[in-house]
Tab-separated table of C-alpha atoms in Angstrom:
chain	number	residue	atom	x	y	z
E	1	UNK	CA	-72.900	28.345	43.266
E	2	UNK	CA	-70.627	31.250	44.449
E	3	UNK	CA	-66.948	30.261	45.267
E	4	UNK	CA	-66.371	29.490	49.220
E	5	UNK	CA	-63.993	31.814	51.490
E	6	UNK	CA	-63.032	30.858	54.404
E	7	UNK	CA	-61.969	33.924	56.439
E	8	UNK	CA	-59.671	32.504	59.094
E	9	UNK	CA	-57.765	34.258	62.145
E	10	UNK	CA	-57.847	35.687	65.878
E	11	UNK	CA	-60.823	37.949	65.036
E	12	UNK	CA	-62.695	38.969	68.216
E	13	UNK	CA	-65.707	41.777	68.668
E	14	UNK	CA	-63.949	45.222	68.299
E	15	UNK	CA	-60.344	46.074	66.881
E	16	UNK	CA	-58.511	46.900	64.017
E	17	UNK	CA	-58.124	43.491	63.339
E	18	UNK	CA	-61.793	42.931	63.211
E	19	UNK	CA	-62.927	46.288	61.755
E	20	UNK	CA	-60.398	45.097	59.145
E	21	UNK	CA	-62.502	41.852	58.538
E	22	UNK	CA	-65.765	43.538	58.655
E	23	UNK	CA	-64.152	45.798	55.561
E	24	UNK	CA	-63.374	41.961	53.764
E	25	UNK	CA	-66.740	40.228	54.594
E	26	UNK	CA	-68.923	43.493	52.663
E	27	UNK	CA	-66.631	43.438	49.946
E	28	UNK	CA	-66.686	39.913	49.268
E	29	UNK	CA	-70.245	38.869	50.539
E	30	UNK	CA	-72.151	39.787	46.864
E	31	UNK	CA	-70.008	37.254	44.832
E	32	UNK	CA	-68.472	34.484	47.642
E	33	UNK	CA	-69.697	32.767	50.317
E	34	UNK	CA	-68.040	33.890	52.797
E	35	UNK	CA	-67.366	31.639	56.161
E	36	UNK	CA	-66.154	33.704	59.082
E	37	UNK	CA	-63.780	30.586	61.332
E	38	UNK	CA	-62.248	32.844	64.239
E	39	UNK	CA	-59.283	31.298	66.190
E	40	UNK	CA	-59.624	33.836	69.109
E	41	UNK	CA	-62.425	35.133	71.202
E	42	UNK	CA	-65.335	35.987	69.777
E	43	UNK	CA	-69.016	37.068	70.041
E	44	UNK	CA	-72.400	37.921	68.033
E	45	UNK	CA	-71.645	41.267	68.837
E	46	UNK	CA	-68.668	41.155	66.709
E	47	UNK	CA	-67.668	44.146	64.677
E	48	UNK	CA	-67.033	41.918	62.250
E	49	UNK	CA	-70.036	40.744	60.912
E	50	UNK	CA	-71.714	44.071	61.154
E	51	UNK	CA	-73.585	45.901	58.457
E	52	UNK	CA	-73.275	42.507	56.454
E	53	UNK	CA	-75.713	39.883	55.625
E	54	UNK	CA	-73.234	37.230	56.944
E	55	UNK	CA	-74.578	37.439	60.785
E	56	UNK	CA	-73.446	33.395	61.771
E	57	UNK	CA	-69.619	32.633	62.522
E	58	UNK	CA	-67.592	29.448	63.819
E	59	UNK	CA	-65.298	29.795	66.719
E	60	UNK	CA	-63.056	27.543	67.824
E	61	UNK	CA	-64.510	27.559	71.131
E	62	UNK	CA	-68.005	27.415	69.988
E	63	UNK	CA	-67.267	24.131	67.563
E	64	UNK	CA	-65.393	22.375	70.784
E	65	UNK	CA	-68.200	23.859	73.547
E	66	UNK	CA	-70.552	21.576	70.642
E	67	UNK	CA	-68.443	18.862	69.983
E	68	UNK	CA	-68.084	17.671	73.784
E	69	UNK	CA	-70.691	17.403	76.593
E	70	UNK	CA	-68.258	17.337	79.261
E	71	UNK	CA	-66.111	20.113	77.865
E	72	UNK	CA	-70.068	22.261	78.089
E	73	UNK	CA	-70.288	20.777	81.485
E	74	UNK	CA	-67.016	22.638	82.373
E	75	UNK	CA	-68.037	25.516	80.334
E	76	UNK	CA	-71.651	25.967	82.161
E	77	UNK	CA	-69.557	25.575	85.647
E	78	UNK	CA	-66.909	28.714	84.683
E	79	UNK	CA	-69.338	30.266	83.106
E	80	UNK	CA	-71.737	30.314	86.609
E	81	UNK	CA	-68.472	31.182	88.400
E	82	UNK	CA	-67.916	34.172	86.583
E	83	UNK	CA	-71.550	35.121	86.823
E	84	UNK	CA	-72.813	35.071	83.180
E	85	UNK	CA	-70.322	37.549	81.945
E	86	UNK	CA	-69.795	36.005	78.426
E	87	UNK	CA	-71.297	33.296	76.477
E	88	UNK	CA	-70.784	30.134	78.463
E	89	UNK	CA	-69.253	28.964	74.932
E	90	UNK	CA	-66.044	31.182	76.043
E	91	UNK	CA	-65.318	29.029	79.080
E	92	UNK	CA	-64.095	26.331	77.639
E	93	UNK	CA	-60.866	26.150	78.883
E	94	UNK	CA	-60.500	26.264	82.164
E	95	UNK	CA	-58.746	24.667	85.292
E	96	UNK	CA	-60.629	21.291	84.610
E	97	UNK	CA	-60.704	20.934	81.070
E	98	UNK	CA	-57.151	21.908	80.318
E	99	UNK	CA	-56.004	18.973	82.440
E	100	UNK	CA	-57.610	16.662	79.924
E	101	UNK	CA	-58.919	18.254	76.983
E	102	UNK	CA	-56.523	18.539	73.893
E	103	UNK	CA	-57.503	21.868	72.564
E	104	UNK	CA	-54.655	22.210	70.131
E	105	UNK	CA	-55.497	18.791	68.769
E	106	UNK	CA	-59.127	19.654	68.745
E	107	UNK	CA	-58.872	22.815	67.104
E	108	UNK	CA	-56.218	21.848	64.545
E	109	UNK	CA	-59.398	19.108	63.417
E	110	UNK	CA	-61.892	21.871	63.135
E	111	UNK	CA	-60.035	24.461	60.998
E	112	UNK	CA	-58.882	21.547	58.421
E	113	UNK	CA	-61.820	20.580	57.924
E	114	UNK	CA	-63.193	23.936	57.460
E	115	UNK	CA	-60.579	24.543	55.194
E	116	UNK	CA	-61.569	21.412	53.189
E	117	UNK	CA	-65.029	23.191	52.043
E	118	UNK	CA	-63.194	26.575	50.442
E	119	UNK	CA	-61.846	27.416	47.151
E	120	UNK	CA	-59.782	29.954	48.994
E	121	UNK	CA	-58.680	30.699	52.550
E	122	UNK	CA	-57.808	34.426	53.437
E	123	UNK	CA	-56.000	34.535	57.054
E	124	UNK	CA	-56.055	37.782	58.379
E	125	UNK	CA	-53.366	38.287	61.534
E	126	UNK	CA	-49.863	38.524	62.141
E	127	UNK	CA	-47.139	36.495	61.166
E	128	UNK	CA	-47.077	35.484	65.100
E	129	UNK	CA	-50.567	34.517	65.243
E	130	UNK	CA	-51.533	31.176	66.262
E	131	UNK	CA	-52.808	28.710	64.006
E	132	UNK	CA	-50.814	30.468	60.850
E	133	UNK	CA	-48.272	27.500	60.197
E	134	UNK	CA	-50.860	25.002	60.472
E	135	UNK	CA	-52.747	26.491	57.917
E	136	UNK	CA	-50.728	27.200	55.504
E	137	UNK	CA	-49.092	23.763	55.859
E	138	UNK	CA	-52.677	22.346	55.565
E	139	UNK	CA	-53.756	24.869	52.524
E	140	UNK	CA	-50.381	23.581	50.604
E	141	UNK	CA	-51.165	19.551	51.194
E	142	UNK	CA	-54.722	20.327	50.054
E	143	UNK	CA	-53.881	22.428	47.620
E	144	UNK	CA	-56.022	25.244	48.621
E	145	UNK	CA	-55.014	29.094	47.609
E	146	UNK	CA	-54.170	30.956	50.583
E	147	UNK	CA	-54.556	35.159	50.919
E	148	UNK	CA	-52.117	36.284	54.386
E	149	UNK	CA	-53.360	39.549	55.139
E	150	UNK	CA	-50.667	41.077	57.764
E	151	UNK	CA	-52.028	43.011	60.675
E	152	UNK	CA	-49.647	44.890	62.940
E	153	UNK	CA	-46.164	45.659	62.012
E	154	UNK	CA	-44.260	43.297	60.716
E	155	UNK	CA	-41.228	41.704	62.827
E	156	UNK	CA	-39.452	39.219	61.733
E	157	UNK	CA	-38.085	36.448	64.196
E	158	UNK	CA	-33.945	35.132	62.899
E	159	UNK	CA	-35.475	31.675	63.337
E	160	UNK	CA	-38.988	31.468	61.664
E	161	UNK	CA	-39.477	29.485	59.016
E	162	UNK	CA	-39.198	30.864	56.218
E	163	UNK	CA	-39.565	27.266	53.912
E	164	UNK	CA	-43.504	27.610	55.244
E	165	UNK	CA	-44.172	31.144	54.881
E	166	UNK	CA	-42.902	31.117	51.167
E	167	UNK	CA	-46.200	28.448	50.702
E	168	UNK	CA	-48.088	31.432	51.120
E	169	UNK	CA	-49.918	31.784	47.824
E	170	UNK	CA	-50.628	35.639	48.220
E	171	UNK	CA	-49.743	38.652	50.908
E	172	UNK	CA	-51.880	41.186	51.675
E	173	UNK	CA	-49.898	44.251	53.180
E	174	UNK	CA	-51.076	47.602	54.305
E	175	UNK	CA	-48.064	49.772	53.121
E	176	UNK	CA	-44.902	49.299	51.151
E	177	UNK	CA	-42.888	50.281	54.152
E	178	UNK	CA	-44.265	46.713	56.461
E	179	UNK	CA	-43.693	44.593	53.034
E	180	UNK	CA	-39.996	45.705	52.969
E	181	UNK	CA	-39.793	44.129	56.692
E	182	UNK	CA	-40.480	40.695	55.107
E	183	UNK	CA	-37.507	38.901	53.685
E	184	UNK	CA	-36.695	39.929	50.274
E	185	UNK	CA	-37.195	35.861	49.093
E	186	UNK	CA	-41.203	36.730	50.501
E	187	UNK	CA	-41.251	40.396	48.697
E	188	UNK	CA	-42.370	39.234	45.362
E	189	UNK	CA	-45.934	37.750	46.047
E	190	UNK	CA	-47.803	40.464	47.905
E	191	UNK	CA	-50.039	43.474	46.739
E	192	UNK	CA	-50.979	46.132	49.065
E	193	UNK	CA	-54.662	46.970	49.997
E	194	UNK	CA	-54.895	49.538	52.873
E	195	UNK	CA	-57.730	50.425	55.014
E	196	UNK	CA	-61.145	52.164	54.620
E	197	UNK	CA	-62.713	54.716	57.232
E	198	UNK	CA	-65.380	52.610	58.754
E	199	UNK	CA	-67.703	55.841	59.293
E	200	UNK	CA	-67.006	57.227	55.768
E	201	UNK	CA	-70.155	58.754	55.071
E	202	UNK	CA	-70.259	61.092	57.810
E	203	UNK	CA	-66.795	62.392	57.987
E	204	UNK	CA	-66.951	62.979	54.495
E	205	UNK	CA	-70.067	65.697	55.014
E	206	UNK	CA	-68.020	67.539	57.016
E	207	UNK	CA	-67.118	70.590	55.498
E	208	UNK	CA	-63.494	71.332	54.665
E	209	UNK	CA	-61.588	74.010	57.176
E	210	UNK	CA	-61.770	77.378	55.975
E	211	UNK	CA	-59.733	78.764	59.262
E	212	UNK	CA	-56.241	78.579	61.323
E	213	UNK	CA	-55.360	75.754	63.490
E	214	UNK	CA	-56.336	76.323	66.880
E	215	UNK	CA	-57.932	72.867	67.841
E	216	UNK	CA	-55.738	70.273	68.163
E	217	UNK	CA	-57.348	65.926	68.640
E	218	UNK	CA	-55.778	62.433	69.443
E	219	UNK	CA	-58.250	59.890	69.485
E	220	UNK	CA	-57.133	56.276	69.933
E	221	UNK	CA	-56.260	53.634	72.416
E	222	UNK	CA	-54.408	55.201	75.394
E	223	UNK	CA	-51.524	52.704	75.386
E	224	UNK	CA	-47.897	52.686	75.395
E	225	UNK	CA	-47.235	52.074	71.931
E	226	UNK	CA	-49.420	55.294	70.970
E	227	UNK	CA	-47.297	57.608	72.391
E	228	UNK	CA	-50.035	59.947	74.195
E	229	UNK	CA	-48.140	60.753	77.526
E	230	UNK	CA	-44.536	61.488	75.754
E	231	UNK	CA	-47.218	64.240	73.605
E	232	UNK	CA	-48.345	65.336	76.387
E	233	UNK	CA	-45.322	65.910	77.717
E	234	UNK	CA	-43.675	68.416	74.815
E	235	UNK	CA	-46.888	70.175	73.647
E	236	UNK	CA	-47.453	73.736	74.021
E	237	UNK	CA	-50.356	75.060	74.005
E	238	UNK	CA	-50.966	78.719	73.144
E	239	UNK	CA	-53.725	80.297	75.128
E	240	UNK	CA	-56.329	80.043	72.257
E	241	UNK	CA	-55.335	76.705	71.455
E	242	UNK	CA	-57.073	73.641	72.597
E	243	UNK	CA	-56.307	69.451	72.529
E	244	UNK	CA	-59.082	66.451	72.886
E	245	UNK	CA	-58.497	63.100	74.091
E	246	UNK	CA	-60.510	60.324	72.505
E	247	UNK	CA	-60.047	56.863	73.725
E	248	UNK	CA	-59.175	54.474	76.710
E	249	UNK	CA	-57.098	51.944	77.341
E	250	UNK	CA	-54.529	50.862	79.772
E	251	UNK	CA	-53.027	54.582	80.577
E	252	UNK	CA	-56.254	56.026	81.317
E	253	UNK	CA	-55.298	57.149	84.569
E	254	UNK	CA	-52.004	58.547	83.876
E	255	UNK	CA	-53.108	60.337	80.602
E	256	UNK	CA	-56.114	61.684	83.162
E	257	UNK	CA	-53.486	62.420	86.119
E	258	UNK	CA	-50.938	64.378	83.133
E	259	UNK	CA	-53.759	66.784	82.154
E	260	UNK	CA	-55.012	67.241	86.189
E	261	UNK	CA	-55.353	71.245	85.610
E	262	UNK	CA	-55.451	71.889	82.068
E	263	UNK	CA	-57.964	73.761	80.957
E	264	UNK	CA	-57.123	73.701	77.586
E	265	UNK	CA	-56.947	69.895	77.789
E	266	UNK	CA	-60.168	67.854	77.679
E	267	UNK	CA	-60.582	64.050	78.141
E	268	UNK	CA	-63.511	62.319	76.544
E	269	UNK	CA	-62.953	59.059	76.710
E	270	UNK	CA	-64.192	56.384	74.563
E	271	UNK	CA	-66.407	57.652	71.800
E	272	UNK	CA	-68.952	55.509	69.900
E	273	UNK	CA	-69.044	55.646	66.188
E	274	UNK	CA	-72.244	57.919	66.362
E	275	UNK	CA	-69.736	60.553	68.089
E	276	UNK	CA	-66.536	60.297	65.870
E	277	UNK	CA	-68.599	62.938	63.734
E	278	UNK	CA	-68.456	65.266	66.628
E	279	UNK	CA	-64.898	64.900	67.278
E	280	UNK	CA	-64.012	65.811	63.654
E	281	UNK	CA	-65.888	68.251	63.362
E	282	UNK	CA	-64.464	69.918	66.682
E	283	UNK	CA	-60.844	69.225	65.729
E	284	UNK	CA	-58.470	71.326	63.031
E	285	UNK	CA	-55.536	68.938	63.354
E	286	UNK	CA	-55.125	65.003	64.542
E	287	UNK	CA	-51.862	64.100	66.407
E	288	UNK	CA	-50.499	60.670	65.283
E	289	UNK	CA	-48.001	60.148	67.892
E	290	UNK	CA	-47.551	56.401	67.342
E	291	UNK	CA	-44.021	54.758	68.834
E	292	UNK	CA	-45.710	51.847	65.404
E	293	UNK	CA	-48.627	51.476	63.348
E	294	UNK	CA	-49.799	49.300	60.868
E	295	UNK	CA	-51.825	51.636	59.693
E	296	UNK	CA	-53.265	53.878	61.992
E	297	UNK	CA	-57.146	53.634	61.169
E	298	UNK	CA	-57.201	57.410	62.666
E	299	UNK	CA	-54.999	58.662	59.593
E	300	UNK	CA	-58.003	57.427	57.556
E	301	UNK	CA	-60.510	59.521	59.215
E	302	UNK	CA	-58.393	62.429	59.503
E	303	UNK	CA	-57.958	62.765	55.762
E	304	UNK	CA	-61.792	61.607	55.047
E	305	UNK	CA	-62.652	64.752	57.279
E	306	UNK	CA	-60.008	67.042	55.700
E	307	UNK	CA	-58.313	67.297	59.086
E	308	UNK	CA	-54.246	68.703	58.729
E	309	UNK	CA	-52.016	65.896	60.340
E	310	UNK	CA	-48.725	66.026	62.019
E	311	UNK	CA	-47.612	62.470	62.761
E	312	UNK	CA	-45.062	60.173	63.298
E	313	UNK	CA	-43.534	58.188	60.162
E	314	UNK	CA	-45.301	54.861	61.181
E	315	UNK	CA	-46.951	52.110	59.526
E	316	UNK	CA	-48.701	53.272	56.088
E	317	UNK	CA	-48.685	57.324	57.013
E	318	UNK	CA	-45.768	57.608	54.608
E	319	UNK	CA	-47.650	56.023	51.633
E	320	UNK	CA	-50.984	57.970	52.681
E	321	UNK	CA	-49.885	61.219	52.683
E	322	UNK	CA	-47.004	60.634	49.680
E	323	UNK	CA	-48.995	63.347	47.526
E	324	UNK	CA	-49.260	65.817	50.217
E	325	UNK	CA	-47.371	69.113	50.083
E	326	UNK	CA	-46.681	69.892	52.940
E	327	UNK	CA	-45.970	66.800	55.455
E	328	UNK	CA	-45.811	67.682	58.970
E	329	UNK	CA	-43.601	65.084	60.674
E	330	UNK	CA	-41.842	64.526	63.916
E	331	UNK	CA	-39.896	61.833	65.701
E	332	UNK	CA	-41.509	61.249	69.019
E	333	UNK	CA	-38.412	60.809	70.892
E	334	UNK	CA	-37.546	64.166	69.535
E	335	UNK	CA	-39.531	67.103	70.902
E	336	UNK	CA	-37.783	69.795	69.374
E	337	UNK	CA	-39.448	68.108	65.940
E	338	UNK	CA	-43.010	68.102	66.935
E	339	UNK	CA	-42.636	71.879	68.525
E	340	UNK	CA	-41.316	72.828	65.054
E	341	UNK	CA	-44.104	71.541	62.988
E	342	UNK	CA	-46.746	72.398	65.060
E	343	UNK	CA	-44.983	75.940	64.918
E	344	UNK	CA	-45.064	75.697	60.959
E	345	UNK	CA	-49.305	74.318	61.257
E	346	UNK	CA	-49.525	77.558	63.784
E	347	UNK	CA	-48.209	79.757	61.101
E	348	UNK	CA	-50.336	78.370	58.317
E	349	UNK	CA	-52.622	81.298	56.508
E	350	UNK	CA	-56.525	79.980	56.161
E	351	UNK	CA	-56.235	80.203	52.548
E	352	UNK	CA	-52.982	77.914	52.791
E	353	UNK	CA	-54.699	75.742	55.710
E	354	UNK	CA	-58.245	74.896	53.162
E	355	UNK	CA	-55.580	73.976	50.412
E	356	UNK	CA	-54.070	71.086	52.766
E	357	UNK	CA	-57.412	70.490	53.499
E	358	UNK	CA	-58.671	69.920	50.207
E	359	UNK	CA	-55.384	67.980	49.082
E	360	UNK	CA	-56.086	65.423	52.541
E	361	UNK	CA	-59.999	64.946	51.285
E	362	UNK	CA	-59.103	64.452	47.469
E	363	UNK	CA	-56.283	62.232	48.811
E	364	UNK	CA	-58.608	59.682	50.287
E	365	UNK	CA	-61.044	59.833	47.821
E	366	UNK	CA	-59.114	58.751	44.809
E	367	UNK	CA	-57.864	55.812	47.113
E	368	UNK	CA	-58.926	54.913	50.286
E	369	UNK	CA	-62.824	55.081	49.841
E	370	UNK	CA	-64.023	51.785	50.978
E	371	UNK	CA	-65.510	51.253	47.428
E	372	UNK	CA	-61.529	51.103	46.256
E	373	UNK	CA	-60.536	49.017	48.883
E	374	UNK	CA	-63.236	46.440	48.317
E	375	UNK	CA	-62.912	46.520	44.555
E	376	UNK	CA	-58.997	46.005	45.225
E	377	UNK	CA	-60.236	42.718	47.847
E	378	UNK	CA	-62.903	41.368	45.096
E	379	UNK	CA	-59.809	41.768	42.175
E	380	UNK	CA	-57.587	39.538	44.563
E	381	UNK	CA	-59.973	36.936	45.685
E	382	UNK	CA	-61.397	36.258	42.102
E	383	UNK	CA	-57.685	36.159	40.314
E	384	UNK	CA	-56.747	33.348	43.313
E	385	UNK	CA	-59.882	31.486	42.554
E	386	UNK	CA	-59.708	31.439	39.212
């Protein structure tokens, strides 16, 4: 019988954490029985379940829905009121049920029951994620090994109880810079495992660059932390240069308003996975203007595609590009730093662009492929199970 890994966390339908869960699930499913337990809002359409033999999942909401007939009644009523936008179990928390049902106590019972079946638990989330403390404490009580895959930028609050955080068997971080944000007492028991591009195969098919840089690209969520509006205020395109923007989010209208009237700037909207290859084929340089990140995934996509990168010093980017010379770093709060880096890239000759493009792809294939990242997950889980 295969050892059982219970994957717990606020895993949803599509986002960075769900992409992470999908990679981990696929990495482990051959050697382990994997059970996904979401503490968030998730449906059968979750990206975490895609391209995997694991097609079922557990969620706190779904379990609560099945457990109580009265909860089902209130959920169905809310489901009908909301005109069936989501599966009925997603409506267990409503004005009627919140008045009488103890959701937190119920959630604890379901989480503990699932942990009892595990040989190892892997929690995916932030240190502030709901139920992390309970998962750590219970795993310690029943002596089940616990791995915690941190997501997002680690921000430790002074009131954090280092005592319970120290009971984690091993932390898994994206980068050394994020690991360094942990208290010194928690910096001894961790491993570094980065992400991999979800569309790796098609990105590696794109020919490396062999021309000067004329086409710039931004792809990501249109939200404040991504720094796109600040980027648009500082970017100065030459007559033969273009900028292509892809993604959606709360700042979409602001972005569209900011680029109105600029023929050289194109907004592409949200792209499907199938459209990503065309996006990367059509740009020479990817701009990462984020204020904060844990990855970002777009950095690895650009590396796999062999595209030059101008980036702020965020997340894992310093680790990823440490072997690339030159690197093009800028400070999103200092426009002159971006203009300097863009000027340097614009001045590169085709042979130098090609050299950097090849270096970026080789860096990806030597350290960040799905196979290599999956092997690291298999190794760490096997280690703690044994």
